[in-house]
PDB file of C-alpha atoms in Angstrom:
ATOM      1  CA  MET A 202      -3.314  -3.410  13.829  1.00 35.00           C
ATOM      2  CA  ALA A 203      -0.652  -1.168  15.310  1.00 37.00           C
ATOM      3  CA  ASN A 204      -1.423   2.526  15.541  1.00 39.00           C
ATOM      4  CA  THR A 205       0.675   4.368  12.994  1.00 40.00           C
ATOM      5  CA  ALA A 206       0.401   7.723  14.734  1.00 39.00           C
ATOM      6  CA  GLY A 207       3.959   8.870  15.210  1.00 44.00           C
ATOM      7  CA  GLY A 208       5.133   5.832  13.268  1.00 41.00           C
ATOM      8  CA  GLU A 209       5.970   3.954  16.446  1.00 39.00           C
ATOM      9  CA  GLY A 210       5.032   0.410  17.403  1.00 38.00           C
ATOM     10  CA  ALA A 211       4.484  -0.946  20.875  1.00 34.00           C
ATOM     11  CA  ALA A 212       8.197  -1.291  21.521  1.00 36.00           C
ATOM     12  CA  GLY A 213       8.900   2.319  20.467  1.00 45.00           C
ATOM     13  CA  GLY A 214      10.623   1.404  17.190  1.00 66.00           C
ATOM     14  CA  LEU A 215       9.548   1.862  13.599  1.00 76.00           C
ATOM     15  CA  ASP A 216       6.021   0.573  13.032  1.00 82.00           C
ATOM     16  CA  PRO A 217       6.217  -2.901  11.400  1.00 84.00           C
ATOM     17  CA  VAL A 218       3.668  -1.728   8.831  1.00 86.00           C
ATOM     18  CA  LEU A 219       6.295   0.631   7.390  1.00 88.00           C
ATOM     19  CA  ARG A 220       9.270  -1.726   7.346  1.00 84.00           C
ATOM     20  CA  PRO A 221       8.577  -3.428   3.988  1.00 84.00           C
ATOM     21  CA  VAL A 222       8.594  -0.049   2.215  1.00 87.00           C
ATOM     22  CA  LEU A 223      11.236   1.900   4.142  1.00 91.00           C
ATOM     23  CA  ARG A 224      14.661   0.368   3.579  1.00 88.00           C
ATOM     24  CA  GLN A 225      18.303   1.339   3.108  1.00 90.00           C
ATOM     25  CA  VAL A 226      18.858   3.430  -0.012  1.00 86.00           C
ATOM     26  CA  ARG A 227      21.803   3.207  -2.374  1.00 77.00           C
ATOM     27  CA  ALA A 228      24.495   5.839  -1.887  1.00 70.00           C
ATOM     28  CA  GLY A 229      24.292   7.295  -5.384  1.00 65.00           C
ATOM     29  CA  ASN A 230      20.573   8.089  -5.332  1.00 70.00           C
ATOM     30  CA  GLY A 231      19.850   8.775  -1.669  1.00 82.00           C
ATOM     31  CA  PHE A 232      17.503  11.707  -2.199  1.00 83.00           C
ATOM     32  CA  GLU A 233      15.586  10.165  -5.097  1.00 75.00           C
ATOM     33  CA  GLU A 234      15.154   6.744  -3.483  1.00 81.00           C
ATOM     34  CA  ALA A 235      14.158   8.229  -0.129  1.00 87.00           C
ATOM     35  CA  LEU A 236      11.578  10.402  -1.869  1.00 85.00           C
ATOM     36  CA  GLU A 237      10.227   7.352  -3.716  1.00 80.00           C
ATOM     37  CA  GLN A 238       9.888   5.357  -0.503  1.00 88.00           C
ATOM     38  CA  ILE A 239       8.116   8.050   1.504  1.00 90.00           C
ATOM     39  CA  LEU A 240       5.837   8.753  -1.441  1.00 85.00           C
ATOM     40  CA  GLN A 241       4.911   5.066  -1.389  1.00 85.00           C
ATOM     41  CA  VAL A 242       4.125   5.292   2.335  1.00 89.00           C
ATOM     42  CA  VAL A 243       1.752   8.170   1.616  1.00 87.00           C
ATOM     43  CA  ARG A 244       0.204   6.744  -1.563  1.00 82.00           C
ATOM     44  CA  LEU A 245      -0.326   3.326   0.013  1.00 85.00           C
ATOM     45  CA  GLY A 246      -2.030   4.899   3.010  1.00 87.00           C
ATOM     46  CA  LEU A 247       0.358   3.199   5.431  1.00 90.00           C
ATOM     47  CA  VAL A 248       0.181   6.374   7.509  1.00 91.00           C
ATOM     48  CA  PRO A 249      -3.441   7.579   7.319  1.00 90.00           C
ATOM     49  CA  ALA A 250      -4.394  11.171   6.564  1.00 90.00           C
ATOM     50  CA  GLY A 251      -4.076  13.287   9.685  1.00 92.00           C
ATOM     51  CA  GLU A 252      -1.503  10.990  11.293  1.00 94.00           C
ATOM     52  CA  ARG A 253       2.167  11.765  11.837  1.00 94.00           C
ATOM     53  CA  LEU A 254       5.095  10.284   9.956  1.00 95.00           C
ATOM     54  CA  PRO A 255       7.795   8.664  12.098  1.00 94.00           C
ATOM     55  CA  PRO A 256      10.295  11.080  13.677  1.00 93.00           C
ATOM     56  CA  GLU A 257      13.059  12.367  11.389  1.00 93.00           C
ATOM     57  CA  ARG A 258      15.709  10.459  13.332  1.00 93.00           C
ATOM     58  CA  GLU A 259      13.958   7.114  12.789  1.00 93.00           C
ATOM     59  CA  LEU A 260      13.301   7.770   9.104  1.00 94.00           C
ATOM     60  CA  ALA A 261      16.875   8.862   8.447  1.00 94.00           C
ATOM     61  CA  GLU A 262      18.349   5.866  10.266  1.00 93.00           C
ATOM     62  CA  ARG A 263      16.007   3.416   8.558  1.00 93.00           C
ATOM     63  CA  MET A 264      16.887   4.642   5.064  1.00 92.00           C
ATOM     64  CA  GLY A 265      20.559   5.366   5.778  1.00 93.00           C
ATOM     65  CA  ILE A 266      20.427   9.050   4.835  1.00 91.00           C
ATOM     66  CA  SER A 267      21.325  12.275   6.604  1.00 92.00           C
ATOM     67  CA  ARG A 268      18.757  14.438   8.363  1.00 92.00           C
ATOM     68  CA  VAL A 269      19.574  17.175   5.836  1.00 91.00           C
ATOM     69  CA  THR A 270      18.646  14.910   2.917  1.00 90.00           C
ATOM     70  CA  LEU A 271      15.485  13.779   4.687  1.00 93.00           C
ATOM     71  CA  ARG A 272      14.401  17.387   5.260  1.00 93.00           C
ATOM     72  CA  GLU A 273      14.864  18.091   1.561  1.00 89.00           C
ATOM     73  CA  VAL A 274      12.598  15.117   0.816  1.00 90.00           C
ATOM     74  CA  LEU A 275       9.948  16.307   3.274  1.00 93.00           C
ATOM     75  CA  LYS A 276      10.123  19.819   1.799  1.00 90.00           C
ATOM     76  CA  VAL A 277       9.245  18.406  -1.634  1.00 85.00           C
ATOM     77  CA  LEU A 278       6.289  16.517  -0.153  1.00 87.00           C
ATOM     78  CA  GLN A 279       5.107  19.702   1.555  1.00 89.00           C
ATOM     79  CA  GLU A 280       5.348  21.636  -1.694  1.00 86.00           C
ATOM     80  CA  GLN A 281       3.223  18.947  -3.364  1.00 79.00           C
ATOM     81  CA  GLY A 282       0.593  19.296  -0.661  1.00 86.00           C
ATOM     82  CA  LEU A 283       1.019  15.716   0.536  1.00 87.00           C
ATOM     83  CA  VAL A 284       2.262  16.478   4.062  1.00 93.00           C
ATOM     84  CA  GLU A 285       2.339  19.435   6.421  1.00 94.00           C
ATOM     85  CA  ALA A 286       4.751  20.395   9.181  1.00 93.00           C
ATOM     86  CA  ARG A 287       3.368  21.292  12.601  1.00 92.00           C
ATOM     87  CA  ARG A 288       5.329  22.907  15.398  1.00 89.00           C
ATOM     88  CA  GLY A 289       5.079  22.480  19.127  1.00 85.00           C
ATOM     89  CA  ARG A 290       5.110  19.649  21.598  1.00 82.00           C
ATOM     90  CA  TYR A 291       2.878  17.462  19.444  1.00 83.00           C
ATOM     91  CA  GLY A 292       4.377  18.637  16.183  1.00 87.00           C
ATOM     92  CA  GLY A 293       5.999  16.733  13.370  1.00 93.00           C
ATOM     93  CA  THR A 294       5.235  15.948   9.746  1.00 94.00           C
ATOM     94  CA  PHE A 295       1.613  14.943   9.168  1.00 96.00           C
ATOM     95  CA  VAL A 296       0.012  13.332   6.138  1.00 95.00           C
ATOM     96  CA  ARG A 297      -2.611  15.531   4.511  1.00 92.00           C
ATOM     97  CA  ALA A 298      -5.914  14.269   3.203  1.00 84.00           C
ATOM     98  CA  ARG A 299      -6.012  13.742  -0.542  1.00 69.00           C
ATOM     99  CA  PRO A 300      -8.341  15.927  -2.626  1.00 58.00           C
ATOM    100  CA  ASP A 301     -11.788  14.663  -3.479  1.00 49.00           C
ATOM    101  CA  THR A 302     -11.523  11.509  -5.524  1.00 47.00           C
ATOM    102  CA  PRO A 303     -12.752  11.377  -9.125  1.00 47.00           C
ATOM    103  CA  ALA A 304     -15.587   9.147  -7.954  1.00 46.00           C
ATOM    104  CA  GLY A 305     -16.962  12.317  -6.383  1.00 47.00           C
ATOM    105  CA  GLY A 306     -16.991  14.100  -9.741  1.00 48.00           C
ATOM    106  CA  ALA A 307     -13.453  15.499 -10.143  1.00 50.00           C
ATOM    107  CA  GLU A 308     -12.903  14.295 -13.705  1.00 56.00           C
ATOM    108  CA  GLU A 309      -9.820  16.469 -14.205  1.00 64.00           C
ATOM    109  CA  GLU A 310      -8.166  14.774 -11.212  1.00 62.00           C
ATOM    110  CA  LEU A 311      -9.080  11.391 -12.676  1.00 61.00           C
ATOM    111  CA  ARG A 312      -7.420  12.237 -15.961  1.00 64.00           C
ATOM    112  CA  ARG A 313      -4.301  13.425 -14.146  1.00 68.00           C
ATOM    113  CA  ARG A 314      -3.949  10.162 -12.231  1.00 67.00           C
ATOM    114  CA  VAL A 315      -4.571   7.934 -15.228  1.00 69.00           C
ATOM    115  CA  ALA A 316      -2.339   9.857 -17.649  1.00 71.00           C
ATOM    116  CA  GLY A 317       0.739   7.910 -18.635  1.00 73.00           C
ATOM    117  CA  VAL A 318      -0.319   4.689 -16.899  1.00 81.00           C
ATOM    118  CA  ASP A 319      -0.195   1.490 -18.946  1.00 86.00           C
ATOM    119  CA  LEU A 320      -3.130  -0.212 -17.243  1.00 86.00           C
ATOM    120  CA  GLU A 321      -2.566  -3.648 -18.745  1.00 89.00           C
ATOM    121  CA  ASP A 322       1.113  -3.641 -17.819  1.00 93.00           C
ATOM    122  CA  VAL A 323       0.340  -2.633 -14.228  1.00 93.00           C
ATOM    123  CA  LEU A 324      -2.374  -5.258 -13.841  1.00 93.00           C
ATOM    124  CA  ARG A 325      -0.262  -8.077 -15.305  1.00 95.00           C
ATOM    125  CA  PHE A 326       2.733  -7.234 -13.146  1.00 96.00           C
ATOM    126  CA  ARG A 327       0.578  -7.046 -10.037  1.00 96.00           C
ATOM    127  CA  GLU A 328      -0.911 -10.472 -10.801  1.00 96.00           C
ATOM    128  CA  VAL A 329       2.496 -12.060 -11.348  1.00 97.00           C
ATOM    129  CA  LEU A 330       3.820 -10.709  -8.046  1.00 97.00           C
ATOM    130  CA  GLU A 331       0.777 -11.565  -5.943  1.00 97.00           C
ATOM    131  CA  VAL A 332       0.138 -15.022  -7.383  1.00 98.00           C
ATOM    132  CA  GLY A 333       3.802 -15.815  -6.857  1.00 98.00           C
ATOM    133  CA  ALA A 334       3.773 -14.513  -3.291  1.00 98.00           C
ATOM    134  CA  ALA A 335       0.675 -16.525  -2.419  1.00 98.00           C
ATOM    135  CA  GLY A 336       2.223 -19.695  -3.801  1.00 98.00           C
ATOM    136  CA  LEU A 337       5.498 -19.123  -1.964  1.00 98.00           C
ATOM    137  CA  CYS A 338       3.789 -18.515   1.380  1.00 98.00           C
ATOM    138  CA  ALA A 339       1.755 -21.695   1.045  1.00 98.00           C
ATOM    139  CA  ALA A 340       4.632 -23.852  -0.206  1.00 98.00           C
ATOM    140  CA  GLN A 341       7.103 -22.864   2.490  1.00 96.00           C
ATOM    141  CA  GLY A 342       4.595 -22.597   5.326  1.00 97.00           C
ATOM    142  CA  LEU A 343       4.369 -19.879   7.974  1.00 97.00           C
ATOM    143  CA  THR A 344       5.664 -19.747  11.520  1.00 97.00           C
ATOM    144  CA  GLY A 345       3.293 -19.121  14.392  1.00 97.00           C
ATOM    145  CA  GLU A 346       4.220 -15.434  14.444  1.00 97.00           C
ATOM    146  CA  GLU A 347       3.781 -15.116  10.691  1.00 97.00           C
ATOM    147  CA  THR A 348       0.416 -16.865  10.850  1.00 98.00           C
ATOM    148  CA  ALA A 349      -0.708 -14.382  13.494  1.00 98.00           C
ATOM    149  CA  ARG A 350       0.399 -11.453  11.331  1.00 97.00           C
ATOM    150  CA  LEU A 351      -1.525 -12.733   8.320  1.00 98.00           C
ATOM    151  CA  THR A 352      -4.696 -13.576  10.237  1.00 98.00           C
ATOM    152  CA  ASP A 353      -4.571 -10.228  12.066  1.00 97.00           C
ATOM    153  CA  ALA A 354      -4.271  -8.430   8.734  1.00 97.00           C
ATOM    154  CA  LEU A 355      -7.245 -10.408   7.429  1.00 98.00           C
ATOM    155  CA  ALA A 356      -9.308  -9.574  10.522  1.00 97.00           C
ATOM    156  CA  ALA A 357      -8.500  -5.880  10.099  1.00 96.00           C
ATOM    157  CA  THR A 358     -10.042  -5.922   6.614  1.00 95.00           C
ATOM    158  CA  HIS A 359     -13.193  -7.574   7.962  1.00 94.00           C
ATOM    159  CA  ASP A 360     -13.495  -5.015  10.763  1.00 91.00           C
ATOM    160  CA  ALA A 361     -12.676  -1.938   8.663  1.00 92.00           C
ATOM    161  CA  GLN A 362     -15.203   0.785   8.042  1.00 90.00           C
ATOM    162  CA  LEU A 363     -15.841   1.572   4.379  1.00 88.00           C
ATOM    163  CA  ALA A 364     -13.606   4.668   4.395  1.00 86.00           C
ATOM    164  CA  GLU A 365     -10.751   2.653   5.910  1.00 90.00           C
ATOM    165  CA  TYR A 366     -11.197  -0.490   3.847  1.00 92.00           C
ATOM    166  CA  ARG A 367      -8.779   0.266   1.015  1.00 91.00           C
ATOM    167  CA  ARG A 368      -5.954   0.984   3.425  1.00 92.00           C
ATOM    168  CA  GLN A 369      -6.509  -2.265   5.336  1.00 95.00           C
ATOM    169  CA  ASP A 370      -6.797  -4.173   2.072  1.00 95.00           C
ATOM    170  CA  THR A 371      -3.429  -2.739   1.022  1.00 95.00           C
ATOM    171  CA  LEU A 372      -1.868  -3.790   4.334  1.00 95.00           C
ATOM    172  CA  PHE A 373      -3.242  -7.328   3.964  1.00 97.00           C
ATOM    173  CA  HIS A 374      -1.720  -7.766   0.509  1.00 97.00           C
ATOM    174  CA  LEU A 375       1.544  -6.125   1.527  1.00 96.00           C
ATOM    175  CA  THR A 376       1.793  -8.467   4.526  1.00 97.00           C
ATOM    176  CA  LEU A 377       1.318 -11.513   2.311  1.00 97.00           C
ATOM    177  CA  CYS A 378       4.077 -10.357  -0.042  1.00 97.00           C
ATOM    178  CA  GLU A 379       6.439  -9.674   2.847  1.00 96.00           C
ATOM    179  CA  LEU A 380       5.812 -13.141   4.311  1.00 97.00           C
ATOM    180  CA  ALA A 381       6.911 -14.686   1.000  1.00 97.00           C
ATOM    181  CA  GLY A 382      10.437 -13.903   2.184  1.00 95.00           C
ATOM    182  CA  SER A 383      11.767 -11.818  -0.722  1.00 95.00           C
ATOM    183  CA  ALA A 384      12.623  -8.199   0.014  1.00 93.00           C
ATOM    184  CA  THR A 385      12.852  -7.503  -3.718  1.00 94.00           C
ATOM    185  CA  LEU A 386       9.383  -8.921  -4.339  1.00 96.00           C
ATOM    186  CA  THR A 387       7.969  -6.821  -1.495  1.00 95.00           C
ATOM    187  CA  ALA A 388       9.587  -3.639  -2.783  1.00 93.00           C
ATOM    188  CA  GLN A 389       8.311  -4.244  -6.311  1.00 95.00           C
ATOM    189  CA  TYR A 390       4.836  -4.985  -5.010  1.00 96.00           C
ATOM    190  CA  ALA A 391       4.757  -1.807  -2.902  1.00 94.00           C
ATOM    191  CA  ALA A 392       5.603   0.204  -6.013  1.00 92.00           C
ATOM    192  CA  VAL A 393       2.978  -1.389  -8.245  1.00 95.00           C
ATOM    193  CA  ARG A 394       0.355  -1.307  -5.483  1.00 94.00           C
ATOM    194  CA  ALA A 395       0.848   2.446  -5.119  1.00 91.00           C
ATOM    195  CA  THR A 396      -0.082   2.809  -8.789  1.00 91.00           C
ATOM    196  CA  VAL A 397      -3.021   0.422  -8.399  1.00 91.00           C
ATOM    197  CA  ASN A 398      -4.298   2.455  -5.443  1.00 90.00           C
ATOM    198  CA  ASP A 399      -4.153   5.645  -7.499  1.00 85.00           C
ATOM    199  CA  LEU A 400      -6.352   3.905 -10.059  1.00 86.00           C
ATOM    200  CA  LEU A 401      -8.680   2.368  -7.468  1.00 87.00           C
ATOM    201  CA  ASP A 402      -9.240   5.828  -6.026  1.00 81.00           C
ATOM    202  CA  CYS A 403     -10.725   6.736  -9.407  1.00 77.00           C
ATOM    203  CA  ILE A 404     -13.615   4.306  -8.984  1.00 76.00           C
ATOM    204  CA  PRO A 405     -16.284   3.912  -6.296  1.00 75.00           C
ATOM    205  CA  LEU A 406     -16.158   1.376  -3.492  1.00 81.00           C
ATOM    206  CA  LEU A 407     -18.818  -1.213  -4.281  1.00 79.00           C
ATOM    207  CA  VAL A 408     -20.162  -3.102  -1.275  1.00 81.00           C
ATOM    208  CA  ARG A 409     -20.953  -6.234  -3.254  1.00 77.00           C
ATOM    209  CA  ASN A 410     -17.445  -6.299  -4.681  1.00 82.00           C
ATOM    210  CA  LEU A 411     -15.929  -5.816  -1.228  1.00 87.00           C
ATOM    211  CA  GLU A 412     -17.963  -8.716   0.160  1.00 87.00           C
ATOM    212  CA  HIS A 413     -16.714 -10.906  -2.677  1.00 86.00           C
ATOM    213  CA  SER A 414     -13.140  -9.766  -2.058  1.00 90.00           C
ATOM    214  CA  GLN A 415     -13.455 -10.635   1.606  1.00 94.00           C
ATOM    215  CA  ARG A 416     -14.538 -14.171   0.782  1.00 92.00           C
ATOM    216  CA  GLN A 417     -11.539 -14.495  -1.521  1.00 93.00           C
ATOM    217  CA  HIS A 418      -9.219 -13.137   1.189  1.00 97.00           C
ATOM    218  CA  THR A 419     -10.519 -15.730   3.624  1.00 97.00           C
ATOM    219  CA  ALA A 420     -10.149 -18.568   1.116  1.00 97.00           C
ATOM    220  CA  LEU A 421      -6.639 -17.379   0.338  1.00 98.00           C
ATOM    221  CA  VAL A 422      -5.547 -17.407   3.974  1.00 98.00           C
ATOM    222  CA  GLU A 423      -7.072 -20.864   4.444  1.00 98.00           C
ATOM    223  CA  ALA A 424      -5.137 -22.189   1.434  1.00 98.00           C
ATOM    224  CA  VAL A 425      -1.891 -20.658   2.703  1.00 98.00           C
ATOM    225  CA  LEU A 426      -2.326 -22.097   6.183  1.00 98.00           C
ATOM    226  CA  GLU A 427      -3.185 -25.505   4.714  1.00 98.00           C
ATOM    227  CA  ARG A 428      -0.004 -25.240   2.615  1.00 98.00           C
ATOM    228  CA  ASP A 429      -1.977 -25.750  -0.585  1.00 98.00           C
ATOM    229  CA  ALA A 430       0.144 -23.717  -2.977  1.00 98.00           C
ATOM    230  CA  GLU A 431      -1.947 -24.499  -6.066  1.00 98.00           C
ATOM    231  CA  ALA A 432      -5.164 -23.361  -4.369  1.00 98.00           C
ATOM    232  CA  ALA A 433      -3.489 -20.241  -2.983  1.00 98.00           C
ATOM    233  CA  ARG A 434      -2.240 -19.251  -6.425  1.00 97.00           C
ATOM    234  CA  GLU A 435      -5.634 -19.873  -8.035  1.00 96.00           C
ATOM    235  CA  VAL A 436      -7.561 -17.854  -5.437  1.00 96.00           C
ATOM    236  CA  MET A 437      -5.126 -14.966  -5.778  1.00 96.00           C
ATOM    237  CA  ARG A 438      -5.299 -15.117  -9.570  1.00 94.00           C
ATOM    238  CA  GLU A 439      -9.083 -14.876  -9.456  1.00 90.00           C
ATOM    239  CA  HIS A 440      -8.876 -12.046  -6.943  1.00 93.00           C
ATOM    240  CA  CYS A 441      -6.494 -10.031  -9.127  1.00 93.00           C
ATOM    241  CA  CYS A 442      -8.671 -10.676 -12.181  1.00 90.00           C
ATOM    242  CA  GLY A 443     -11.706  -9.291 -10.335  1.00 86.00           C
ATOM    243  CA  THR A 444      -9.918  -6.047  -9.535  1.00 88.00           C
ATOM    244  CA  ALA A 445      -8.618  -5.849 -13.100  1.00 89.00           C
ATOM    245  CA  ALA A 446     -12.134  -6.230 -14.500  1.00 81.00           C
ATOM    246  CA  LEU A 447     -13.429  -3.363 -12.347  1.00 81.00           C
ATOM    247  CA  LEU A 448     -10.614  -1.045 -13.370  1.00 83.00           C
ATOM    248  CA  ARG A 449     -11.014  -1.857 -17.056  1.00 80.00           C
ATOM    249  CA  GLY A 450     -14.751  -1.312 -16.786  1.00 70.00           C
ATOM    250  CA  PHE A 451     -14.575   2.052 -15.059  1.00 72.00           C
ATOM    251  CA  LEU A 452     -11.441   3.514 -16.691  1.00 74.00           C
ATOM    252  CA  GLY A 453     -11.505   2.327 -20.278  1.00 61.00           C
ATOM    253  CA  PRO A 454     -11.830   3.327 -22.982  1.00 51.00           C
ATOM    254  CA  ARG A 455     -12.916   6.852 -21.998  1.00 47.00           C
ATOM    255  CA  PHE A 456      -9.774   7.681 -20.024  1.00 46.00           C
ATOM    256  CA  LEU A 457      -7.186   5.217 -21.338  1.00 45.00           C
TER     257      LEU A 457
END
């Protein structure tokens, strides 16, 4: 997995991990859409806490906005406590660690994150997107490079420490959606996954559940590589249902 520090890949360009989320914005809503995209980068954990966002020049060019607009976006994120600016040779804009999660006892924070979220709508939409993406990847087949990307993303989830697991899990699912070949699907998935991650942060990481998820991930990749679209869709459907059951169990009806 490429190091996201500085947001640069091996070739010095924008890290491939960020490309599905950061895209050209529409002229009429440049500030709002740029803010939405960078918020997704932070909420999805694509740049880990303590690491630096890509340089302003790269971000502005990627999204098609001016440096002035980008600085206004970063100022909002600073005011929200999501990033911090550091000066000096190794300065830049760095992602700040999130406050203690509700699983650690911060019930007020849990209520804030859950407020206004239609859990069933989020879970259904996520399932539709991911089942569809899995089926598309299997039906159309992957190139050698795409196969390597998917298997590398899978390996990263297997190798991840517990504290890093959710981020690597997000990257695995985001990679699968991107490989389906629809930029619109990927953008919609990034948005819904950001909401799902906010909800997942409200519940504890359960080792048994993670082991089960890993087996499903492996079966999913095998089905995709064997071009068995029906099996890929079924594995993904079961996987999404497992996550949905955990969220319903932990978050309802006390908080919903």
